[in-house]
Amino acid sequence: MSTDAPAPRHAATRSPEPSRLPWVALLARLVLGGVWIAAGAAKVTALDESVRAVRAYRLLPDLAAQIVGAGLPLVEIVLGLLLVVGLGVRASAVVSALLMAAFVVGIASAWARGLRIDCGCFGSGGELAAGEDPAYGWELARDGALLLLALFLAARPPGRLALDGFLATRKETI
C-alpha cells in the first residue's frame, strides 16, 4: 500500500518569511522612519541653518539650495510618519532610497573635494570650526545602512502593524 502524502518539511527548508520577515520589515520601517522624524524635527525650526547646510555642499545653485534646505525637513518628517504608521510604505521607501543615495553622493563628494563641513543631517551643518574634523566615514556608513533598509522596504511587503496591510485586508472584505 503506497501513500502519496508529501514528505514532511524540515525546519531547515522553511522560508523565514511567514514568521520573521514581516517583523524585520516593521523594525526597518521604525528605524528608518524614526531617523527621518528625528532629522526633520531637528531642522524644521531652524530653516536658515538647514539652508546653510545645503549650501555648504556647493552642489546646487543658490535658489535650489534654498528650496531644498527649506523643504527637506518637512519631507523628512512626512516620510518618517508614513513609514512609522505603515502607509504608502513602498513609495515612501523608494523616495527614502533616492534621498539616501543623494546624501551618500553629497557626503562622498564633499569628502573627495576636501570640504570641511558638518553634514547637517540632524540640524546645524555648514562649515566646521577650526580644529573640528568632519565625520564623513561615519556619515557614509550610517546613510549607506539606511539606504539598504529603504531598498529592503521597497522590495518587501509593509510588514506587521502597517496601515497598508490593514487597508488591504479591509478592501478584500468589502
mmCIF file of C-alpha atoms in Angstrom:
data_model
loop_
_atom_site.group_PDB
_atom_site.id
_atom_site.type_symbol
_atom_site.label_atom_id
_atom_site.label_comp_id
_atom_site.label_asym_id
_atom_site.label_seq_id
_atom_site.Cartn_x
_atom_site.Cartn_y
_atom_site.Cartn_z
ATOM 1 C CA MET A 1 0.000 0.000 0.000
ATOM 2 C CA SER A 2 1.539 3.305 -1.033
ATOM 3 C CA THR A 3 0.781 6.739 0.264
ATOM 4 C CA ASP A 4 1.009 9.814 -1.845
ATOM 5 C CA ALA A 5 1.307 12.141 1.138
ATOM 6 C CA PRO A 6 4.043 14.707 0.760
ATOM 7 C CA ALA A 7 7.149 14.294 2.841
ATOM 8 C CA PRO A 8 7.173 16.486 5.957
ATOM 9 C CA ARG A 9 9.013 19.780 5.611
ATOM 10 C CA HIS A 10 12.025 20.153 7.811
ATOM 11 C CA ALA A 11 12.696 23.378 9.700
ATOM 12 C CA ALA A 12 15.861 23.921 7.668
ATOM 13 C CA THR A 13 13.916 24.090 4.399
ATOM 14 C CA ARG A 14 11.214 26.508 5.522
ATOM 15 C CA SER A 15 11.347 30.108 4.401
ATOM 16 C CA PRO A 16 11.724 32.611 7.236
ATOM 17 C CA GLU A 17 9.178 34.905 5.551
ATOM 18 C CA PRO A 18 5.983 33.742 7.235
ATOM 19 C CA SER A 19 7.259 34.430 10.712
ATOM 20 C CA ARG A 20 10.282 36.704 10.689
ATOM 21 C CA LEU A 21 10.360 38.922 7.609
ATOM 22 C CA PRO A 22 7.186 40.880 8.458
ATOM 23 C CA TRP A 23 8.734 41.694 11.839
ATOM 24 C CA VAL A 24 12.037 42.618 10.187
ATOM 25 C CA ALA A 25 10.104 44.927 7.852
ATOM 26 C CA LEU A 26 8.389 46.520 10.868
ATOM 27 C CA LEU A 27 11.755 47.079 12.538
ATOM 28 C CA ALA A 28 13.201 48.533 9.319
ATOM 29 C CA ARG A 29 10.197 50.876 8.991
ATOM 30 C CA LEU A 30 10.527 52.040 12.593
ATOM 31 C CA VAL A 31 14.283 52.623 12.357
ATOM 32 C CA LEU A 32 14.175 54.444 9.016
ATOM 33 C CA GLY A 33 11.024 56.347 9.935
ATOM 34 C CA GLY A 34 12.430 57.312 13.330
ATOM 35 C CA VAL A 35 15.618 58.624 11.752
ATOM 36 C CA TRP A 36 13.607 60.687 9.258
ATOM 37 C CA ILE A 37 11.436 62.161 12.014
ATOM 38 C CA ALA A 38 14.446 62.978 14.216
ATOM 39 C CA ALA A 39 16.347 64.564 11.321
ATOM 40 C CA GLY A 40 13.385 66.624 10.151
ATOM 41 C CA ALA A 41 12.373 67.710 13.644
ATOM 42 C CA ALA A 42 15.922 68.886 14.373
ATOM 43 C CA LYS A 43 15.832 71.165 11.319
ATOM 44 C CA VAL A 44 12.214 72.267 10.937
ATOM 45 C CA THR A 45 12.503 75.087 13.483
ATOM 46 C CA ALA A 46 15.854 76.304 12.134
ATOM 47 C CA LEU A 47 15.367 76.533 8.382
ATOM 48 C CA ASP A 48 18.177 79.087 7.977
ATOM 49 C CA GLU A 49 20.621 76.512 9.362
ATOM 50 C CA SER A 50 19.162 73.847 7.091
ATOM 51 C CA VAL A 51 19.666 76.100 4.051
ATOM 52 C CA ARG A 52 23.221 76.878 5.205
ATOM 53 C CA ALA A 53 23.953 73.146 5.498
ATOM 54 C CA VAL A 54 22.731 72.501 1.934
ATOM 55 C CA ARG A 55 24.743 75.442 0.600
ATOM 56 C CA ALA A 56 27.909 74.126 2.295
ATOM 57 C CA TYR A 57 27.981 71.164 -0.099
ATOM 58 C CA ARG A 58 28.407 73.566 -3.029
ATOM 59 C CA LEU A 59 26.470 71.300 -5.359
ATOM 60 C CA LEU A 60 23.332 73.337 -6.079
ATOM 61 C CA PRO A 61 22.706 76.851 -7.335
ATOM 62 C CA ASP A 62 21.720 79.219 -4.519
ATOM 63 C CA LEU A 63 17.983 79.238 -5.256
ATOM 64 C CA ALA A 64 17.880 75.426 -5.418
ATOM 65 C CA ALA A 65 19.846 75.190 -2.148
ATOM 66 C CA GLN A 66 17.301 77.499 -0.512
ATOM 67 C CA ILE A 67 14.373 75.423 -1.731
ATOM 68 C CA VAL A 68 15.967 72.104 -0.758
ATOM 69 C CA GLY A 69 17.143 73.399 2.627
ATOM 70 C CA ALA A 70 13.726 74.811 3.482
ATOM 71 C CA GLY A 71 11.695 71.880 2.138
ATOM 72 C CA LEU A 72 13.804 68.936 3.236
ATOM 73 C CA PRO A 73 12.811 68.966 6.941
ATOM 74 C CA LEU A 74 9.110 68.719 6.091
ATOM 75 C CA VAL A 75 9.750 65.960 3.535
ATOM 76 C CA GLU A 76 11.769 64.038 6.146
ATOM 77 C CA ILE A 77 9.025 64.327 8.772
ATOM 78 C CA VAL A 78 6.309 63.226 6.332
ATOM 79 C CA LEU A 79 8.383 60.260 5.115
ATOM 80 C CA GLY A 80 9.092 59.273 8.709
ATOM 81 C CA LEU A 81 5.448 59.401 9.745
ATOM 82 C CA LEU A 82 4.347 57.415 6.695
ATOM 83 C CA LEU A 83 6.929 54.719 7.410
ATOM 84 C CA VAL A 84 6.173 54.508 11.133
ATOM 85 C CA VAL A 85 2.424 54.055 10.593
ATOM 86 C CA GLY A 86 2.996 51.897 7.526
ATOM 87 C CA LEU A 87 1.063 53.933 4.982
ATOM 88 C CA GLY A 88 2.393 54.057 1.437
ATOM 89 C CA VAL A 89 5.407 52.037 2.567
ATOM 90 C CA ARG A 90 6.724 51.050 -0.833
ATOM 91 C CA ALA A 91 6.508 54.602 -2.249
ATOM 92 C CA SER A 92 7.967 56.088 0.945
ATOM 93 C CA ALA A 93 10.792 53.563 0.818
ATOM 94 C CA VAL A 94 11.586 54.415 -2.814
ATOM 95 C CA VAL A 95 11.690 58.149 -2.018
ATOM 96 C CA SER A 96 13.801 57.352 1.064
ATOM 97 C CA ALA A 97 16.231 55.323 -1.033
ATOM 98 C CA LEU A 98 16.569 58.154 -3.560
ATOM 99 C CA LEU A 99 17.206 60.717 -0.798
ATOM 100 C CA MET A 100 19.693 58.465 0.985
ATOM 101 C CA ALA A 101 21.544 57.863 -2.285
ATOM 102 C CA ALA A 102 21.670 61.636 -2.832
ATOM 103 C CA PHE A 103 23.011 62.116 0.702
ATOM 104 C CA VAL A 104 25.697 59.459 0.160
ATOM 105 C CA VAL A 105 26.744 61.129 -3.102
ATOM 106 C CA GLY A 106 26.755 64.571 -1.446
ATOM 107 C CA ILE A 107 28.857 63.458 1.522
ATOM 108 C CA ALA A 108 31.274 61.486 -0.673
ATOM 109 C CA SER A 109 31.589 64.493 -2.972
ATOM 110 C CA ALA A 110 32.325 66.838 -0.060
ATOM 111 C CA TRP A 111 34.959 64.413 1.218
ATOM 112 C CA ALA A 112 36.543 63.964 -2.227
ATOM 113 C CA ARG A 113 36.678 67.740 -2.782
ATOM 114 C CA GLY A 114 38.305 68.316 0.604
ATOM 115 C CA LEU A 115 35.423 70.309 2.068
ATOM 116 C CA ARG A 116 35.327 70.508 5.852
ATOM 117 C CA ILE A 117 31.627 70.561 6.638
ATOM 118 C CA ASP A 118 29.124 69.093 9.058
ATOM 119 C CA CYS A 119 26.604 67.115 7.023
ATOM 120 C CA GLY A 120 23.675 68.945 8.616
ATOM 121 C CA CYS A 121 21.770 65.687 8.851
ATOM 122 C CA PHE A 122 20.385 66.419 12.309
ATOM 123 C CA GLY A 123 20.462 70.198 12.382
ATOM 124 C CA SER A 124 23.125 72.888 12.199
ATOM 125 C CA GLY A 125 25.538 71.936 9.420
ATOM 126 C CA GLY A 126 27.786 74.078 7.321
ATOM 127 C CA GLU A 127 31.494 74.831 7.547
ATOM 128 C CA LEU A 128 33.296 73.288 10.526
ATOM 129 C CA ALA A 129 35.111 75.485 13.009
ATOM 130 C CA ALA A 130 38.901 75.392 13.218
ATOM 131 C CA GLY A 131 40.072 72.231 14.945
ATOM 132 C CA GLU A 132 36.903 70.268 14.150
ATOM 133 C CA ASP A 133 37.159 67.272 11.874
ATOM 134 C CA PRO A 134 34.415 66.006 9.569
ATOM 135 C CA ALA A 135 32.897 62.594 10.292
ATOM 136 C CA TYR A 136 32.465 61.568 6.670
ATOM 137 C CA GLY A 137 33.254 57.878 7.215
ATOM 138 C CA TRP A 138 30.621 57.509 9.931
ATOM 139 C CA GLU A 139 28.077 59.558 7.948
ATOM 140 C CA LEU A 140 28.586 57.429 4.834
ATOM 141 C CA ALA A 141 28.282 54.193 6.821
ATOM 142 C CA ARG A 142 25.098 55.396 8.554
ATOM 143 C CA ASP A 143 23.461 56.648 5.353
ATOM 144 C CA GLY A 144 24.557 53.529 3.462
ATOM 145 C CA ALA A 145 22.892 51.322 6.091
ATOM 146 C CA LEU A 146 19.734 53.444 5.930
ATOM 147 C CA LEU A 147 19.807 53.176 2.132
ATOM 148 C CA LEU A 148 19.867 49.374 2.475
ATOM 149 C CA LEU A 149 16.864 49.500 4.831
ATOM 150 C CA ALA A 150 14.979 51.658 2.323
ATOM 151 C CA LEU A 151 15.776 49.264 -0.535
ATOM 152 C CA PHE A 152 14.647 46.308 1.607
ATOM 153 C CA LEU A 153 11.334 48.059 2.325
ATOM 154 C CA ALA A 154 10.856 48.962 -1.330
ATOM 155 C CA ALA A 155 11.129 45.281 -2.254
ATOM 156 C CA ARG A 156 9.102 43.738 0.600
ATOM 157 C CA PRO A 157 5.532 43.902 1.832
ATOM 158 C CA PRO A 158 4.997 46.575 4.511
ATOM 159 C CA GLY A 159 5.367 44.188 7.451
ATOM 160 C CA ARG A 160 3.484 43.910 10.708
ATOM 161 C CA LEU A 161 1.302 46.663 12.143
ATOM 162 C CA ALA A 162 1.200 48.590 8.870
ATOM 163 C CA LEU A 163 -1.830 50.575 7.776
ATOM 164 C CA ASP A 164 -1.137 49.349 4.236
ATOM 165 C CA GLY A 165 -1.780 45.766 5.366
ATOM 166 C CA PHE A 166 -4.859 46.740 7.359
ATOM 167 C CA LEU A 167 -6.324 48.682 4.446
ATOM 168 C CA ALA A 168 -5.596 45.813 2.031
ATOM 169 C CA THR A 169 -7.423 43.270 4.212
ATOM 170 C CA ARG A 170 -10.335 45.685 4.706
ATOM 171 C CA LYS A 171 -10.571 46.217 0.950
ATOM 172 C CA GLU A 172 -10.756 42.443 0.414
ATOM 173 C CA THR A 173 -13.699 42.097 2.811
ATOM 174 C CA ILE A 174 -15.730 44.868 1.205
#
